[in-house]
Coordinates of C-alpha atoms in Angstrom, one line a residue:
X1 CA 0.1 0.0 0.1
X2 CA 2.8 2.5 0.7
X3 CA 4.5 1.6 -2.4
X4 CA 1.4 2.3 -4.4
X5 CA 0.7 5.5 -2.5
X6 CA 4.3 6.7 -3.2
X7 CA 3.9 5.8 -7.0
X8 CA 0.7 7.9 -6.9
X9 CA 2.3 10.8 -5.3
X10 CA 5.2 10.6 -7.5
X11 CA 2.8 10.6 -10.5
X12 CA 0.8 13.6 -9.2
X13 CA 4.1 15.6 -8.7
X14 CA 5.3 14.7 -12.0
X15 CA 2.1 15.9 -13.5
X16 CA 2.0 19.1 -11.5
X17 CA 5.7 19.9 -12.6
X18 CA 4.7 19.3 -16.1
X19 CA 1.7 21.5 -16.0
X20 CA 3.8 24.1 -14.3
X21 CA 6.4 24.0 -17.1
X22 CA 3.7 24.1 -19.7
X23 CA 2.4 27.4 -18.2
X24 CA 5.8 28.7 -18.0
X25 CA 6.5 28.0 -21.6
X26 CA 2.9 29.7 -22.4
X27 CA 3.8 32.6 -20.4
X28 CA 7.1 33.1 -22.3
X29 CA 5.5 32.9 -25.5
X30 CA 2.7 35.2 -24.7
X31 CA 4.8 37.8 -23.2
X32 CA 6.4 38.1 -26.5
X33 CA 3.2 39.2 -28.1
X34 CA 1.5 40.6 -25.0
X35 CA 2.7 44.1 -25.3
X36 CA 1.9 44.8 -29.0
X37 CA -1.5 43.3 -28.6
X38 CA -2.4 45.1 -25.3
X39 CA -1.2 48.5 -26.9
X40 CA -3.6 47.9 -30.1
X41 CA -6.4 46.8 -27.7
X42 CA -5.9 49.8 -25.5
X43 CA -5.7 52.4 -28.0
X44 CA -8.8 50.9 -29.7
X45 CA -10.6 51.0 -26.3
X46 CA -9.7 54.4 -25.5
X47 CA -11.3 55.9 -28.5
X48 CA -14.4 53.6 -28.5
X49 CA -15.0 54.6 -24.9
X50 CA -14.8 58.1 -25.8
X51 CA -17.7 57.3 -28.3
X52 CA -19.5 55.7 -25.6
X53 CA -19.2 58.7 -23.3
X54 CA -20.2 61.1 -25.8
X55 CA -23.2 59.3 -27.2
X56 CA -24.6 57.9 -24.0
X57 CA -24.2 61.4 -22.2
X58 CA -26.4 63.2 -24.7
X59 CA -29.4 64.7 -23.5
X60 CA -31.9 62.5 -25.3
X61 CA -30.0 59.6 -24.1
X62 CA -30.1 60.3 -20.3
X63 CA -31.4 57.2 -18.7
X64 CA -30.2 55.4 -15.3
X65 CA -28.7 52.7 -17.4
X66 CA -26.8 55.0 -19.5
X67 CA -25.4 57.0 -16.4
X68 CA -24.0 53.6 -15.1
X69 CA -22.6 52.8 -18.7
X70 CA -21.0 56.1 -19.0
X71 CA -19.3 55.8 -15.7
X72 CA -18.3 52.3 -16.8
X73 CA -16.6 53.8 -19.9
X74 CA -14.7 56.3 -17.7
X75 CA -13.4 53.6 -15.6
X76 CA -12.4 51.6 -18.7
X77 CA -10.4 54.5 -20.0
X78 CA -8.7 55.0 -16.6
X79 CA -7.7 51.4 -16.8
X80 CA -6.3 51.5 -20.4
X81 CA -4.5 54.9 -20.6
X82 CA -2.0 54.0 -17.8
X83 CA -1.4 50.7 -19.3
X84 CA -0.4 51.9 -22.8
X85 CA 3.1 53.4 -21.8
X86 CA 3.6 50.5 -19.3
X87 CA 3.2 47.9 -22.1
X88 CA 5.4 49.8 -24.6
X89 CA 8.0 50.3 -22.0
X90 CA 8.2 46.7 -20.4
X91 CA 6.7 44.5 -23.2
X92 CA 7.6 46.1 -26.7
X93 CA 9.8 43.9 -26.5
X94 CA 9.7 42.2 -23.3
X95 CA 12.3 43.7 -20.9
X96 CA 14.4 41.9 -18.3
X97 CA 16.1 43.6 -15.2
X98 CA 19.2 41.5 -16.1
X99 CA 19.4 42.2 -19.7
X100 CA 17.8 45.7 -19.8
X101 CA 18.3 47.3 -16.4
X102 CA 17.9 50.8 -17.5
X103 CA 14.1 50.1 -18.3
X104 CA 13.9 49.3 -14.4
X105 CA 14.8 52.7 -13.0
X106 CA 13.1 54.0 -9.8
X107 CA 10.8 56.3 -11.7
X108 CA 9.5 53.5 -14.1
X109 CA 9.0 51.0 -11.2
X110 CA 7.0 53.7 -9.4
X111 CA 5.0 54.2 -12.5
X112 CA 4.4 50.4 -12.6
X113 CA 3.2 50.5 -9.1
X114 CA 0.9 53.3 -9.7
X115 CA -0.4 51.5 -12.8
X116 CA -1.0 48.3 -10.7
X117 CA -2.8 50.0 -8.0
X118 CA -5.0 52.2 -10.5
X119 CA -6.1 49.2 -12.5
X120 CA -7.0 47.2 -9.4
X121 CA -9.2 50.3 -8.4
X122 CA -10.8 50.7 -11.8
X123 CA -11.5 46.8 -12.0
X124 CA -13.2 46.9 -8.8
X125 CA -15.4 50.0 -9.8
X126 CA -16.2 48.5 -13.2
X127 CA -17.3 45.1 -11.8
X128 CA -19.6 46.8 -9.1
X129 CA -21.1 49.0 -11.9
X130 CA -21.9 45.9 -13.6
X131 CA -23.6 44.7 -10.5
X132 CA -25.5 48.1 -10.5
X133 CA -26.6 47.7 -13.9
X134 CA -28.2 44.2 -13.3
X135 CA -29.7 45.5 -10.0
X136 CA -31.2 48.6 -11.7
X137 CA -32.7 46.7 -14.6
X138 CA -34.2 44.2 -12.2
X139 CA -35.9 46.8 -9.9
X140 CA -36.9 48.7 -12.9
X141 CA -38.8 45.6 -14.1
X142 CA -40.5 45.0 -11.1
X143 CA -41.4 48.7 -10.5
X144 CA -44.7 50.1 -11.4
X145 CA -43.5 53.6 -11.3
X146 CA -43.5 55.4 -14.7
X147 CA -43.3 58.9 -16.0
X148 CA -40.8 61.7 -16.1
X149 CA -40.5 62.2 -12.4
X150 CA -39.9 58.4 -11.8
X151 CA -37.3 58.4 -14.5
X152 CA -35.4 61.5 -12.9
X153 CA -35.5 59.9 -9.6
X154 CA -33.9 56.7 -11.0
X155 CA -31.3 58.8 -12.7
X156 CA -30.4 60.9 -9.5
X157 CA -30.2 57.3 -8.0
X158 CA -27.8 56.0 -10.5
X159 CA -25.6 59.1 -10.1
X160 CA -25.4 58.6 -6.5
X161 CA -24.8 54.9 -6.8
X162 CA -22.0 55.5 -9.2
X163 CA -20.3 58.0 -6.8
X164 CA -20.6 55.5 -3.8
X165 CA -19.2 52.7 -5.7
X166 CA -15.9 54.9 -6.9
X167 CA -15.5 56.1 -3.4
X168 CA -16.1 52.9 -1.5
X169 CA -13.9 50.8 -3.9
X170 CA -11.0 53.3 -3.5
X171 CA -11.1 53.1 0.4
X172 CA -11.8 49.3 0.5
X173 CA -8.5 48.7 -1.5
X174 CA -6.2 51.0 0.6
X175 CA -4.9 47.9 2.5
X176 CA -4.2 46.2 -0.9
X177 CA -2.3 49.3 -2.1
X178 CA 0.1 48.6 0.8
X179 CA 0.9 45.0 -0.1
X180 CA 3.6 46.1 -2.6
X181 CA 6.8 47.9 -2.1
X182 CA 10.0 48.8 -4.0
X183 CA 13.1 46.8 -3.8
X184 CA 16.8 47.8 -5.0
X185 CA 19.2 45.5 -6.7
X186 CA 22.8 45.9 -7.8
X187 CA 24.3 43.9 -10.7
X188 CA 28.0 42.7 -10.8
X189 CA 28.8 45.8 -12.9
X190 CA 27.3 47.9 -10.3
X191 CA 24.3 48.8 -12.4
X192 CA 21.3 49.5 -10.1
X193 CA 17.7 48.4 -11.0
X194 CA 14.5 48.5 -9.0
X195 CA 11.6 45.9 -8.9
X196 CA 8.4 45.7 -7.0
X197 CA 8.9 43.3 -3.9
X198 CA 5.6 41.3 -4.0
X199 CA 4.7 40.9 -0.6
X200 CA 1.5 38.9 -1.5
X201 CA 1.8 35.3 -2.1
X202 CA 5.2 34.7 -3.8
X203 CA 6.6 32.9 -0.8
X204 CA 5.3 30.7 2.0
X205 CA 6.3 33.2 4.5
X206 CA 3.4 35.4 3.7
X207 CA 2.5 37.8 6.6
X208 CA -0.9 37.1 7.9
X209 CA -2.0 40.7 7.5
X210 CA -1.1 40.6 3.8
X211 CA -2.8 37.3 3.3
X212 CA -6.0 38.8 4.8
X213 CA -5.8 41.9 2.4
X214 CA -5.3 39.5 -0.5
X215 CA -8.4 37.2 0.3
X216 CA -10.4 40.4 1.1
X217 CA -9.7 41.6 -2.2
X218 CA -10.4 38.5 -4.0
X219 CA -13.8 38.3 -2.1
X220 CA -14.8 42.0 -2.3
X221 CA -13.6 42.8 -5.8
X222 CA -14.2 39.5 -7.6
X223 CA -16.2 36.6 -6.0
X224 CA -19.1 38.4 -4.2
X225 CA -20.0 41.0 -7.1
X226 CA -19.9 38.1 -9.6
X227 CA -22.2 36.2 -7.3
X228 CA -24.5 39.1 -7.2
X229 CA -24.6 39.5 -11.0
X230 CA -25.4 36.0 -11.4
X231 CA -28.4 36.2 -8.9
X232 CA -29.8 39.5 -10.2
X233 CA -29.3 38.6 -14.0
X234 CA -30.9 35.3 -13.4
X235 CA -33.7 36.8 -11.5
X236 CA -34.2 39.3 -14.4
X237 CA -34.3 36.5 -16.8
X238 CA -36.9 34.7 -14.8
X239 CA -39.1 38.0 -14.6
X240 CA -38.9 38.6 -18.1
X241 CA -39.9 35.0 -18.9
X242 CA -42.9 35.3 -16.5
X243 CA -44.1 38.6 -18.1
X244 CA -43.4 37.3 -21.7
X245 CA -45.5 34.1 -21.1
X246 CA -48.4 36.2 -19.6
X247 CA -48.2 38.8 -22.3
X248 CA -48.3 36.2 -25.0
X249 CA -51.3 34.4 -23.4
X250 CA -53.1 37.9 -23.4
X251 CA -52.3 38.4 -27.0
X252 CA -53.3 35.1 -28.1
X253 CA -56.9 36.0 -28.1
X254 CA -56.4 39.1 -30.3
X255 CA -54.0 37.4 -32.7
X256 CA -51.5 40.3 -32.5
X257 CA -47.8 40.0 -32.1
X258 CA -46.1 41.5 -29.2
X259 CA -43.4 44.1 -30.2
X260 CA -42.7 44.8 -26.6
X261 CA -41.8 41.4 -26.1
X262 CA -39.2 41.4 -28.7
X263 CA -37.8 44.7 -27.2
X264 CA -37.4 43.2 -23.8
X265 CA -35.7 40.1 -25.3
X266 CA -33.1 42.4 -27.0
X267 CA -32.6 44.5 -23.7
X268 CA -32.0 41.3 -21.8
X269 CA -29.6 39.7 -24.1
X270 CA -27.5 42.9 -24.2
X271 CA -27.5 43.1 -20.4
X272 CA -26.5 39.4 -20.1
X273 CA -23.8 39.8 -22.6
X274 CA -22.1 42.6 -20.6
X275 CA -22.6 40.6 -17.4
X276 CA -21.2 37.3 -18.9
X277 CA -18.2 39.4 -20.0
X278 CA -17.5 40.6 -16.5
X279 CA -17.9 37.1 -15.2
X280 CA -15.5 35.7 -17.7
X281 CA -12.9 38.2 -16.9
X282 CA -13.3 38.8 -13.2
X283 CA -14.5 35.6 -11.6
X284 CA -11.5 33.1 -12.8
X285 CA -9.2 35.6 -11.5
X286 CA -11.0 35.8 -8.0
X287 CA -10.9 31.9 -7.9
X288 CA -7.2 31.7 -8.8
X289 CA -6.3 34.5 -6.1
X290 CA -8.0 32.5 -3.4
X291 CA -6.3 29.2 -4.6
X292 CA -2.9 31.1 -4.4
X293 CA -4.0 32.0 -0.8
X294 CA -4.6 28.4 0.2
X295 CA -2.3 26.3 -2.0
X296 CA 1.4 26.4 -1.4
X297 CA 3.2 27.2 -4.6
X298 CA 0.2 27.9 -6.6
X299 CA 0.9 31.6 -6.9
X300 CA 4.3 31.0 -8.7
X301 CA 3.5 28.0 -10.5
X302 CA -0.1 28.8 -12.0
X303 CA -1.2 32.5 -11.1
X304 CA 2.0 34.2 -12.1
X305 CA 2.3 32.6 -15.4
X306 CA -1.1 33.5 -16.3
X307 CA -0.9 37.2 -15.2
X308 CA -0.3 38.6 -18.7
X309 CA -3.2 36.7 -20.1
X310 CA -5.5 37.9 -17.4
X311 CA -4.4 41.4 -18.1
X312 CA -4.9 41.0 -21.8
X313 CA -8.6 39.5 -21.3
X314 CA -9.5 42.6 -19.0
X315 CA -8.3 45.0 -21.7
X316 CA -10.3 43.2 -24.2
X317 CA -13.4 43.2 -21.9
X318 CA -12.7 47.0 -21.4
X319 CA -12.7 47.7 -25.2
X320 CA -15.4 45.7 -26.4
X321 CA -18.5 47.3 -25.1
X322 CA -18.8 49.7 -28.0
X323 CA -18.9 47.0 -30.5
X324 CA -21.7 45.3 -28.4
X325 CA -23.7 48.5 -28.0
X326 CA -23.6 49.0 -32.0
X327 CA -24.6 45.4 -32.7
X328 CA -27.5 45.2 -30.3
X329 CA -28.8 48.8 -29.7
X330 CA -30.6 50.5 -32.7
X331 CA -30.6 53.7 -31.1
X332 CA -26.8 53.8 -30.2
X333 CA -26.0 52.8 -33.6
X334 CA -28.0 55.6 -35.2
X335 CA -26.7 58.1 -32.6
X336 CA -23.1 57.0 -33.8
X337 CA -23.8 57.3 -37.3
X338 CA -25.3 60.8 -36.7
X339 CA -22.4 62.2 -34.6
X340 CA -19.3 60.8 -36.3
X341 CA -20.3 59.5 -39.8
X342 CA -22.6 62.4 -40.5
X343 CA -25.2 60.1 -41.9
X344 CA -29.0 60.4 -41.8
X345 CA -30.6 57.2 -40.2
X346 CA -34.2 56.3 -40.1
X347 CA -35.4 54.9 -37.0
X348 CA -38.2 52.4 -36.4
X349 CA -40.1 52.6 -33.2
X350 CA -37.3 52.3 -30.6
X351 CA -37.0 49.1 -28.2
X352 CA -36.9 49.8 -24.5
X353 CA -33.3 48.9 -24.5
X354 CA -30.1 49.8 -22.3
X355 CA -29.7 53.0 -24.4
X356 CA -33.4 54.2 -24.1
X357 CA -36.3 54.0 -21.8
X358 CA -38.8 55.6 -24.3
X359 CA -41.2 53.1 -25.6
X360 CA -42.0 54.6 -28.8
X361 CA -41.1 57.7 -30.8
X362 CA -43.7 60.4 -31.3
X363 CA -44.0 59.4 -35.0
X364 CA -44.1 55.9 -36.3
X365 CA -40.8 56.6 -38.0
X366 CA -38.8 59.6 -37.6
X367 CA -35.6 60.7 -39.7
X368 CA -32.6 61.8 -37.8
X369 CA -31.0 64.9 -39.1
X370 CA -27.2 65.4 -38.9
X371 CA -25.9 68.0 -36.5
X372 CA -23.1 68.9 -38.8

């Protein structure tokens, strides 16, 4: 029995080493393309999020959902703008403190530290704004309040919640900001370079307070908001399903088709796509952080080699919302053509989507005129 157990443990150890080696090889390959791909995605994302902000902040586009989406676009820009010089300097091509110590000066490592902290904050803000989107839509579907006053009240609530999310996220992550510090090294030729001394999970001698901060960050910034988004989006789908069945039964006797049912389906699909992207980006990272805190060696063997990939996936998530809005929202697409392509677009009756709360235009079909 002992011999068999030893063979199993040896086999498991060999598999673990092989997996770790495979991840390291992937990490080395991905780092060679990470910088160039990240710069392209970030530049694209900055411009498209500027489009999002200018379109969603128009007076005729002011809704609670659009307030949250505008704040989300600002948060995404604050993530990508600092990442561009960081990626160019350290990844185009990949830099090493031993081969290119001049890239690891005190100023650049301080900038890296700033970038790490600001992206952690903006990611946290973004994911809690995603939670707010799901909650707002769910509450709106269950609410019986209608009219201009109710809409204005919800807009004010969205502004307050956005401000609270930004402030609380920044305050909660203050302990996380303190888990990194600078460390100076000297090469044999007396060249000095700096690196970030990772106080988190790189060794088995992690301080208890640091471990608590890391777990708190994973739970508050990743796991809990992802769980809430799953709950509220699932509840939203269930509510829409119930209302849809009830509406179809009422219309069955008249023989009419429900255009509103189609509008709500479009709204749900758009919201769910945005939420699924959040979940695919943030939830795996939260699980990996928790695993790093509980499994010895997991941080260095799994989490660290996947770091560049997780950063890139987050950047793609930040940049892709504009594409989703154009594909799934008739009004957003029309406003974009009007503002940036100077094209006149004929709108059909607008859906109650994430970019409008109006059920219908005043006319059956209204031509939009160019502002330029």
